[in-house]
Amino acid sequence: LASHLPSPLVELWSLREDTLVEHRGTDVLVETRWGDTRLDSPPSEITAVLRMMSLGPVSLDNVVPGFSRDPGPQGSPQAAALQAVLRRLGNATVRSLAASDGSPLLSVVPVSANAFFQPDLVELDRLYRLSAFAVLRYSVDGLMLESPLSYYRVSLHHTEAGRLAARLGIPATGWSMMTEFETLAELDMRRLLGYLVAAGVVVQDGPAAFGSFPEDSDPVLENWAPYELMMHARSRLGRSDLPFGDVGSGGKAPAGPVPDPGQRLGLHVPDIAELTATDPPLSAVMDERRSLREYGRWPMTAGQLGSLLHRAVRVRGGHRPYPSLASAYPVRVYLLVQECSGLAPGAYRYAPEAHELEVVQGPEWARAEVLRQAQAFAGLPAFPQVLLVMTAQISRIASHKGLAYSSVLKEVGALQQTLYLVCTAMNLAPCALASGDSDACAQAFGLDWASEPSVGEFIVGSGVVP
Ligand SMILES: Cc1cc2nc3c(=O)[nH]c(=O)nc-3n(C[C@H](O)[C@H](O)[C@H](O)COP(=O)(O)O)c2cc1C
């Protein structure tokens, strides 16, 4: 298939769509996502250029002659002044490559306050390929290339730019790509690849060894799975321009099992005054907490389970014993009971307001599969006596953009430690588990895996009498 990448390419400059250029007396205030930059009485040509750039991509060579030439001592003072201003606005400046009729091929958009895009013309005898950390996906601006390693996202507006990105899924030299994208002039291939390399979504081999890409043997990156690094970069401030924080509107009601009021079981309510008098001191509990995978001769009792859930999970005065972002409490606790005297084996959901268990209907094979995996994760000789599975009602936390899933995992950690401490105080055997099977849990508890995914596992049984 012949490629129709347009050539020659022109470089265009614009400001991020959320950037405002405003007059303040003789000064100009440029308001960006990451803060304001005040320009003291800039020449009117500069203000005019910034205004143009806030409306859309502009060829700066057309408006400021000699802009992209090395200014040097003989260079134009307007070009030098504009370059100085643009250096200050690096994190708000979008760089595009376009056909000579102005139709855009791709744009490099800064997503971090630290961004300062400096593309170079690259050499065609080097090998190029997509970064192993780059992700290519649909967005309303066109195909989008992004990477957690990058301070930019690249919008591929033209289908041929998308083809070039797809071609870079397999390493190739610039020269060999010239034969495949033959409408492109050499200079434009060097520029196009230079943009993608500077944007951090395409990597170049060497320089020490032909055919080897430094990111593949980077001792820091080796520790990261690409999707985990992406989640890290997108769930914290600093390397993302996605909406972040509470936007106020929640998600839709989660799909889940409809509670059957006829199948609710009351749980033991411990006497807090008695516990206060008889519990071991907090410092002793903290000191003794361990993950225990051996159980007493007799299984734990329904009374102990009721006490544990009451002390660690129940709602008391709108709050719970463990913290949650904005009191959203998206995490719910389900139970698979294998052996607990006074409670029939089966699947249950804990109702933390009423302090009750709701019987949950799910297929026997799914319950067995979830228990089998818990047994394997803990290296137990048999199914655990009781498995607690934590799920998250994502809609309850969805308004916290960029934070939702990472907060859920932190909440699981807080809840697990609370369970550990209460179990220790009660001489029960607690152990957190590293993972579980999202699909098997959804089946076992009749949940939709994406609306209310399982996010944490914890096993508990009777303690060995000391
Ligand atoms: C996030 C997390 C995941 C864990 N996963 C498992 C697991 O899958 N199997 C297991 O037997 N223990 C698991 N544990 C328990 C740890 O192995 C245990 O906390 C660690 O060895 C320290 O021992 P201690 O808890 O007795 O102090 C996990 C603990 C945490 C916090």
Coordinates of C-alpha atoms and ligand atoms in Angstrom, one line a residue:
L1 CA 0.0 0.0 0.0
A2 CA 1.5 3.3 -1.0
S3 CA 1.8 5.9 1.8
H4 CA 0.6 9.4 1.3
L5 CA 2.4 11.2 4.1
P6 CA 2.4 14.8 3.0
S7 CA 5.7 16.5 2.4
P8 CA 7.2 19.1 2.8
L9 CA 6.1 19.5 6.4
V10 CA 5.8 22.8 8.2
E11 CA 6.3 23.3 12.0
L12 CA 3.4 25.0 13.7
W13 CA 3.2 26.5 17.2
S14 CA 0.1 27.0 19.4
L15 CA -0.8 27.2 23.0
R16 CA -2.7 24.5 24.9
E17 CA -6.4 25.0 24.6
D18 CA -6.7 25.9 28.3
T19 CA -4.2 28.7 28.1
L20 CA -5.5 32.3 28.3
V21 CA -3.6 35.4 27.0
E22 CA -4.8 38.6 28.8
H23 CA -3.7 42.2 29.0
R24 CA -3.0 43.7 32.4
G25 CA -2.2 47.3 31.6
T26 CA 0.9 47.2 29.5
D27 CA 1.8 43.7 30.8
V28 CA 0.5 40.5 29.4
L29 CA -0.6 37.6 31.6
V30 CA -0.5 34.1 30.2
E31 CA -2.6 31.9 32.3
T32 CA -1.7 28.2 32.0
R33 CA -2.9 25.0 33.6
W34 CA 0.2 25.1 35.8
G35 CA 0.3 28.8 36.8
D36 CA 0.5 32.3 35.3
T37 CA 3.4 33.9 33.5
R38 CA 3.6 37.7 33.5
L39 CA 5.4 39.3 30.6
D40 CA 6.5 42.9 31.5
S41 CA 5.4 45.3 28.7
P42 CA 6.2 42.9 25.8
P43 CA 6.4 44.4 22.3
S44 CA 3.1 44.4 20.5
E45 CA 4.3 41.8 17.9
I46 CA 4.9 39.3 20.7
T47 CA 1.5 39.8 22.2
A48 CA 0.0 39.4 18.7
V49 CA 1.9 36.2 18.1
L50 CA 0.7 34.8 21.5
R51 CA -2.9 35.7 20.7
M52 CA -2.6 33.9 17.4
M53 CA -1.1 30.9 19.1
S54 CA -4.0 30.8 21.5
L55 CA -6.4 30.6 18.6
G56 CA -4.6 27.7 16.8
P57 CA -1.4 26.5 15.2
V58 CA 0.7 29.1 13.5
S59 CA 3.9 29.0 11.4
L60 CA 6.1 31.3 13.3
D61 CA 8.4 31.6 10.3
N62 CA 5.6 33.2 8.5
V63 CA 4.9 35.8 11.2
V64 CA 8.4 36.4 12.5
P65 CA 10.9 36.0 9.6
G66 CA 13.9 34.0 10.5
F67 CA 12.3 32.6 13.6
S68 CA 13.6 29.0 13.3
R69 CA 17.1 30.0 12.0
D70 CA 19.8 30.0 14.6
P71 CA 19.5 33.7 15.8
G72 CA 23.3 34.3 16.3
P73 CA 24.6 37.8 16.6
Q74 CA 23.3 38.7 13.2
G75 CA 19.8 37.2 13.9
S76 CA 16.6 39.1 14.1
P77 CA 15.9 40.7 17.5
Q78 CA 12.2 39.9 17.2
A79 CA 12.9 36.2 16.7
A80 CA 15.3 36.2 19.7
A81 CA 12.7 38.0 21.9
L82 CA 9.9 35.6 20.8
Q83 CA 12.1 32.5 21.4
A84 CA 12.9 33.8 25.0
V85 CA 9.2 34.2 25.7
L86 CA 8.4 30.7 24.3
R87 CA 11.1 29.2 26.5
R88 CA 9.1 30.6 29.5
L89 CA 5.9 29.1 28.1
G90 CA 7.4 25.6 27.3
N91 CA 4.8 23.7 29.3
A92 CA 1.9 25.4 27.5
T93 CA 3.3 25.3 24.0
V94 CA 1.9 22.7 21.6
R95 CA 4.1 21.8 18.6
S96 CA 2.6 20.4 15.4
L97 CA 3.8 19.2 12.1
A98 CA 1.5 19.9 9.2
A99 CA 1.3 19.6 5.4
S100 CA 2.1 22.8 3.6
D101 CA -1.7 23.5 3.2
G102 CA -1.8 23.7 7.0
S103 CA -3.6 20.3 7.6
P104 CA -2.1 18.9 10.7
L105 CA -0.2 15.6 10.8
L106 CA 0.6 15.3 14.5
S107 CA 0.7 17.5 17.6
V108 CA 2.9 17.2 20.6
V109 CA 1.0 18.4 23.7
P110 CA 2.7 19.0 27.0
V111 CA 1.1 17.2 30.0
S112 CA 3.4 18.3 32.7
A113 CA 4.5 21.6 34.3
N114 CA 8.1 20.3 33.6
A115 CA 7.6 19.9 29.9
F116 CA 9.9 21.8 27.5
F117 CA 9.9 20.3 24.0
Q118 CA 13.2 20.3 22.1
P119 CA 13.0 18.2 19.0
D120 CA 16.1 17.6 16.9
L121 CA 16.6 16.4 13.3
V122 CA 17.6 12.7 13.9
E123 CA 19.9 10.5 11.8
L124 CA 18.3 8.0 9.4
D125 CA 20.9 5.3 9.9
R126 CA 19.8 4.7 13.4
L127 CA 17.0 2.2 14.4
Y128 CA 13.7 3.4 15.7
R129 CA 10.7 1.8 17.3
L130 CA 7.9 2.6 19.7
S131 CA 8.9 2.7 23.4
A132 CA 7.8 -0.4 25.2
F133 CA 6.0 2.0 27.6
A134 CA 4.1 3.8 24.9
V135 CA 0.3 3.2 24.4
L136 CA -1.6 3.9 21.3
R137 CA -5.3 4.5 21.6
Y138 CA -8.3 6.4 20.4
S139 CA -9.1 9.9 21.6
V140 CA -11.4 12.6 20.3
D141 CA -8.4 14.4 18.8
G142 CA -7.4 11.3 16.8
L143 CA -5.2 8.4 17.5
M144 CA -3.2 9.2 20.7
L145 CA 0.3 8.1 21.6
E146 CA 1.3 8.5 25.2
S147 CA 3.8 7.1 27.7
P148 CA 4.3 7.4 31.5
L149 CA 7.9 8.2 30.7
S150 CA 6.9 11.3 28.7
Y151 CA 5.9 14.8 29.5
Y152 CA 3.8 14.9 26.3
R153 CA 1.0 13.2 24.5
V154 CA 1.1 13.0 20.7
S155 CA -2.1 13.4 18.8
L156 CA -1.8 11.7 15.4
H157 CA -4.4 13.6 13.4
H158 CA -3.6 12.1 10.0
T159 CA -4.2 8.4 9.3
E160 CA -0.8 8.3 7.7
A161 CA 0.8 9.5 10.9
G162 CA -1.1 6.6 12.6
R163 CA 0.4 4.2 10.0
L164 CA 3.9 5.5 10.8
A165 CA 3.3 4.9 14.5
A166 CA 2.0 1.4 13.7
R167 CA 5.1 0.8 11.5
L168 CA 7.3 1.7 14.5
G169 CA 5.9 -1.4 16.3
I170 CA 8.8 -3.2 14.6
P171 CA 12.2 -1.6 14.8
A172 CA 13.5 -0.1 11.5
T173 CA 16.1 2.3 10.4
G174 CA 15.0 5.7 9.2
W175 CA 16.4 4.8 5.8
S176 CA 14.3 1.6 5.5
M177 CA 11.2 3.6 6.5
M178 CA 12.0 6.1 3.7
T179 CA 11.4 3.3 1.2
E180 CA 8.0 2.6 2.8
F181 CA 6.9 6.2 3.2
E182 CA 8.3 7.3 -0.1
T183 CA 6.3 10.5 -0.5
L184 CA 8.2 11.9 2.5
A185 CA 11.4 13.9 1.9
E186 CA 14.5 12.9 3.9
L187 CA 14.4 16.1 6.0
D188 CA 10.8 15.5 6.9
M189 CA 11.5 11.9 8.0
R190 CA 14.3 13.2 10.2
R191 CA 12.0 15.8 11.6
L192 CA 9.0 13.5 12.1
L193 CA 11.1 10.9 13.9
G194 CA 12.8 13.6 15.8
Y195 CA 9.4 14.9 17.1
L196 CA 8.4 11.4 18.2
V197 CA 11.8 10.7 19.9
A198 CA 11.8 14.1 21.7
A199 CA 8.2 13.4 22.8
G200 CA 9.4 10.2 24.4
V201 CA 7.1 7.8 22.6
V202 CA 9.7 6.5 20.1
V203 CA 13.1 5.3 21.0
Q204 CA 16.4 5.3 19.1
D205 CA 19.0 2.5 19.3
G206 CA 22.5 3.0 20.7
P207 CA 24.4 5.2 20.8
A208 CA 26.8 2.5 22.1
A209 CA 25.4 -0.5 20.3
F210 CA 23.4 -0.7 17.0
G211 CA 20.2 -2.7 17.5
S212 CA 19.9 -2.3 21.2
F213 CA 17.6 0.2 22.8
P214 CA 18.8 1.7 26.1
E215 CA 15.3 1.5 27.7
D216 CA 15.4 -2.3 27.4
S217 CA 18.3 -2.6 29.8
D218 CA 17.6 0.4 32.0
P219 CA 18.0 -0.9 35.5
V220 CA 15.3 1.4 36.9
L221 CA 12.7 0.7 34.1
E222 CA 13.4 -3.0 34.4
N223 CA 11.5 -2.9 37.7
W224 CA 8.3 -1.6 36.2
A225 CA 5.6 -3.3 34.1
P226 CA 4.5 -0.6 31.6
Y227 CA 0.9 -0.7 32.6
E228 CA 1.8 -0.3 36.3
L229 CA 4.0 2.7 35.5
M230 CA 1.2 4.2 33.5
M231 CA -1.2 3.9 36.4
H232 CA 1.4 5.4 38.7
A233 CA 2.0 8.3 36.4
R234 CA -1.7 8.9 35.8
S235 CA -2.8 8.6 39.4
R236 CA -0.5 11.2 40.9
L237 CA 0.2 14.9 40.1
G238 CA 3.2 16.0 38.1
R239 CA 3.2 13.8 35.0
S240 CA -0.4 14.0 33.9
D241 CA -2.8 16.6 32.6
L242 CA -5.9 14.5 33.1
P243 CA -8.7 15.9 35.3
F244 CA -7.6 15.4 38.8
G245 CA -9.5 15.5 42.1
D246 CA -13.1 15.7 43.0
V247 CA -15.2 16.9 40.1
G248 CA -18.4 16.6 42.1
S249 CA -20.5 14.3 40.0
G250 CA -20.5 10.6 40.9
G251 CA -20.9 7.6 38.6
K252 CA -24.0 5.6 38.0
A253 CA -25.4 3.1 40.5
P254 CA -23.4 0.0 40.6
A255 CA -24.7 -3.3 39.3
G256 CA -24.6 -5.9 42.0
P257 CA -26.7 -8.5 43.7
V258 CA -30.0 -7.1 45.0
P259 CA -30.1 -7.7 48.8
D260 CA -32.7 -10.1 49.8
P261 CA -34.2 -8.9 53.1
G262 CA -35.3 -12.4 53.9
Q263 CA -31.8 -13.7 53.9
R264 CA -30.1 -11.5 56.4
L265 CA -28.3 -12.9 59.4
G266 CA -27.7 -10.8 62.5
L267 CA -24.2 -10.9 63.9
H268 CA -22.8 -10.9 67.4
V269 CA -22.3 -7.5 68.8
P270 CA -19.4 -7.3 71.2
D271 CA -19.5 -5.3 74.4
I272 CA -17.1 -2.4 73.8
A273 CA -16.8 -1.6 77.6
E274 CA -15.9 -5.2 78.2
L275 CA -13.4 -5.2 75.4
T276 CA -11.8 -2.0 76.6
A277 CA -11.2 -3.7 80.0
T278 CA -10.0 -7.0 78.7
D279 CA -8.2 -6.2 75.3
P280 CA -4.4 -6.4 75.3
P281 CA -2.9 -2.9 75.1
L282 CA -2.3 -1.4 71.6
S283 CA 1.4 -1.5 72.0
A284 CA 1.3 -5.2 72.7
V285 CA -1.0 -5.8 69.7
M286 CA 1.3 -3.8 67.4
D287 CA 4.3 -5.8 68.7
E288 CA 2.7 -9.2 68.3
R289 CA 0.9 -8.7 64.9
R290 CA 2.0 -11.4 62.5
S291 CA 0.6 -13.1 59.4
L292 CA -0.5 -16.5 60.6
R293 CA -1.2 -19.5 58.4
E294 CA -1.8 -22.2 61.0
Y295 CA -5.1 -22.6 62.7
G296 CA -6.4 -23.9 66.0
R297 CA -7.9 -27.3 66.5
W298 CA -11.4 -26.0 66.4
P299 CA -12.7 -23.5 63.7
M300 CA -13.4 -19.9 64.5
T301 CA -16.9 -19.2 65.7
A302 CA -19.7 -17.0 64.3
G303 CA -19.4 -14.9 67.5
Q304 CA -15.7 -14.2 66.8
L305 CA -16.5 -13.4 63.1
G306 CA -19.2 -11.0 64.3
S307 CA -16.8 -9.4 66.8
L308 CA -14.1 -9.0 64.1
L309 CA -16.4 -7.4 61.6
H310 CA -17.9 -5.1 64.2
R311 CA -14.6 -4.0 65.5
A312 CA -12.9 -3.6 62.1
V313 CA -15.5 -2.8 59.5
R314 CA -18.8 -1.6 60.8
V315 CA -20.2 1.9 60.4
R316 CA -20.2 3.9 63.6
G317 CA -21.6 7.5 63.5
G318 CA -21.0 7.8 59.7
H319 CA -17.4 6.6 60.0
R320 CA -15.6 3.3 60.2
P321 CA -12.6 2.0 62.1
Y322 CA -10.4 2.6 59.0
P323 CA -10.2 5.7 56.9
S324 CA -11.5 6.4 53.4
L325 CA -10.9 9.2 50.9
A326 CA -13.7 11.8 51.4
S327 CA -15.6 9.2 53.5
A328 CA -16.6 7.6 50.2
Y329 CA -16.1 4.1 51.5
P330 CA -16.2 2.3 48.1
V331 CA -14.8 -0.9 49.6
R332 CA -17.2 -3.6 50.6
V333 CA -16.5 -6.9 52.3
Y334 CA -17.7 -10.2 51.1
L335 CA -17.1 -13.5 52.8
L336 CA -16.6 -17.1 51.7
V337 CA -17.1 -19.2 54.8
Q338 CA -15.7 -22.7 54.6
E339 CA -15.6 -23.6 58.3
C340 CA -17.1 -21.4 61.0
S341 CA -19.1 -22.9 63.9
G342 CA -22.5 -21.4 64.0
L343 CA -22.5 -20.2 60.4
A344 CA -23.3 -22.3 57.3
P345 CA -20.6 -22.5 54.7
G346 CA -21.4 -20.2 51.7
A347 CA -21.0 -16.7 50.3
Y348 CA -22.1 -13.6 52.3
R349 CA -21.8 -9.8 52.0
Y350 CA -21.2 -7.8 55.1
A351 CA -23.8 -4.9 55.7
P352 CA -21.7 -2.5 57.8
E353 CA -24.5 -0.2 58.8
A354 CA -26.8 -2.9 60.1
H355 CA -23.9 -5.2 61.2
E356 CA -25.5 -8.1 59.4
L357 CA -24.5 -10.7 56.8
E358 CA -26.5 -11.0 53.6
V359 CA -26.6 -14.4 51.9
V360 CA -25.2 -14.1 48.4
Q361 CA -26.1 -16.6 45.7
G362 CA -23.3 -17.6 43.3
P363 CA -22.3 -20.9 41.7
E364 CA -20.6 -23.4 43.9
W365 CA -17.7 -23.9 41.4
A366 CA -16.8 -20.2 41.5
R367 CA -16.8 -20.2 45.3
A368 CA -14.5 -23.3 45.3
E369 CA -12.2 -21.6 42.7
V370 CA -11.8 -18.5 44.8
L371 CA -11.1 -20.5 47.9
R372 CA -8.7 -22.7 46.0
Q373 CA -6.7 -19.7 44.9
A374 CA -6.7 -18.3 48.4
Q375 CA -5.4 -21.6 49.7
A376 CA -2.6 -21.5 47.0
F377 CA -1.6 -17.9 47.8
A378 CA -1.2 -18.6 51.4
G379 CA 0.3 -22.1 50.9
L380 CA -2.3 -23.7 53.1
P381 CA -3.0 -27.5 53.3
A382 CA -6.7 -26.9 53.0
F383 CA -9.2 -24.1 52.2
P384 CA -9.0 -21.2 54.7
Q385 CA -11.7 -21.2 57.4
V386 CA -12.9 -17.8 56.2
L387 CA -11.9 -15.7 53.3
L388 CA -12.7 -12.0 53.2
V389 CA -12.9 -10.5 49.7
M390 CA -12.8 -6.8 49.4
T391 CA -14.6 -5.3 46.4
A392 CA -14.9 -1.6 45.3
Q393 CA -18.0 0.1 44.2
I394 CA -16.2 2.2 41.7
S395 CA -19.2 4.6 41.1
R396 CA -18.8 5.8 44.8
I397 CA -15.4 7.1 44.1
A398 CA -15.5 7.8 40.4
S399 CA -15.9 11.6 40.9
H400 CA -12.4 11.7 42.3
K401 CA -10.8 11.8 38.9
G402 CA -7.3 10.2 38.6
L403 CA -7.4 9.2 42.2
A404 CA -10.2 6.7 42.2
Y405 CA -8.5 3.3 41.8
S406 CA -5.3 4.2 43.6
S407 CA -7.4 5.4 46.6
V408 CA -9.3 2.1 46.6
L409 CA -6.1 0.2 46.9
K410 CA -4.9 2.4 49.7
E411 CA -8.2 1.9 51.5
V412 CA -7.8 -1.9 51.1
G413 CA -4.4 -1.5 52.8
A414 CA -5.9 0.5 55.7
L415 CA -8.6 -2.0 56.1
Q416 CA -6.2 -5.0 56.0
Q417 CA -4.1 -3.5 58.8
T418 CA -7.2 -2.8 60.9
L419 CA -8.2 -6.5 60.4
Y420 CA -4.7 -7.6 61.3
L421 CA -4.7 -5.6 64.6
V422 CA -8.2 -6.7 65.6
C423 CA -7.4 -10.4 64.8
T424 CA -4.2 -10.1 66.8
A425 CA -6.1 -8.7 69.8
M426 CA -8.6 -11.6 69.5
N427 CA -6.1 -14.4 69.0
L428 CA -7.4 -15.1 65.5
A429 CA -5.0 -16.1 62.7
P430 CA -4.9 -13.3 60.0
C431 CA -3.1 -13.1 56.7
A432 CA -3.4 -10.7 53.8
L433 CA -3.2 -12.2 50.3
A434 CA -1.5 -10.7 47.3
S435 CA -4.2 -11.2 44.8
G436 CA -7.3 -13.1 43.6
D437 CA -9.1 -13.8 40.4
S438 CA -11.4 -10.9 39.4
D439 CA -13.6 -13.0 37.2
A440 CA -14.0 -15.9 39.6
C441 CA -14.9 -13.5 42.5
A442 CA -17.4 -11.7 40.3
Q443 CA -19.1 -15.1 39.6
A444 CA -18.9 -16.2 43.2
F445 CA -20.6 -13.1 44.5
G446 CA -22.8 -12.3 41.5
L447 CA -21.1 -9.1 40.7
D448 CA -20.2 -7.2 37.5
W449 CA -16.4 -7.3 37.5
A450 CA -16.0 -3.7 36.2
S451 CA -18.7 -2.1 38.4
E452 CA -17.7 -3.7 41.6
P453 CA -14.3 -5.5 41.1
S454 CA -12.6 -7.5 43.7
V455 CA -9.6 -5.6 45.0
G456 CA -8.3 -7.4 48.0
E457 CA -8.2 -10.7 49.9
F458 CA -7.7 -11.5 53.5
I459 CA -7.9 -14.9 55.3
V460 CA -8.7 -15.6 58.9
G461 CA -9.1 -18.6 61.1
S462 CA -9.0 -19.7 64.7
G463 CA -5.7 -19.0 66.4
V464 CA -3.5 -21.7 67.8
V465 CA -3.8 -21.5 71.6
P466 CA -0.5 -20.2 72.9
Ligands
LIG1 C1 -0.2 -6.6 50.2 C2 0.2 -7.9 50.8 C3 0.1 -9.1 50.2 C4 0.4 -10.3 50.8 N1 0.2 -11.5 50.1 C5 0.4 -12.6 50.8 C6 0.1 -13.9 50.1 O1 -0.4 -13.9 49.0 N2 0.3 -15.0 50.8 C7 0.8 -15.0 52.1 O2 0.9 -16.1 52.6 N3 1.0 -13.9 52.7 C8 0.8 -12.7 52.1 N4 1.1 -11.5 52.8 C9 1.6 -11.5 54.1 C10 3.1 -11.2 54.1 O3 3.7 -12.4 53.6 C11 3.6 -10.9 55.4 O4 2.9 -9.7 55.9 C12 5.1 -10.7 55.5 O5 5.7 -11.9 55.2 C13 5.5 -10.1 56.8 O6 5.2 -11.0 57.8 P1 4.2 -10.6 59.0 O7 2.9 -10.1 58.5 O8 4.1 -11.9 59.8 O9 4.9 -9.6 59.8 C14 0.8 -10.3 52.1 C15 0.9 -9.1 52.8 C16 0.6 -7.9 52.2 C17 0.7 -6.6 52.9

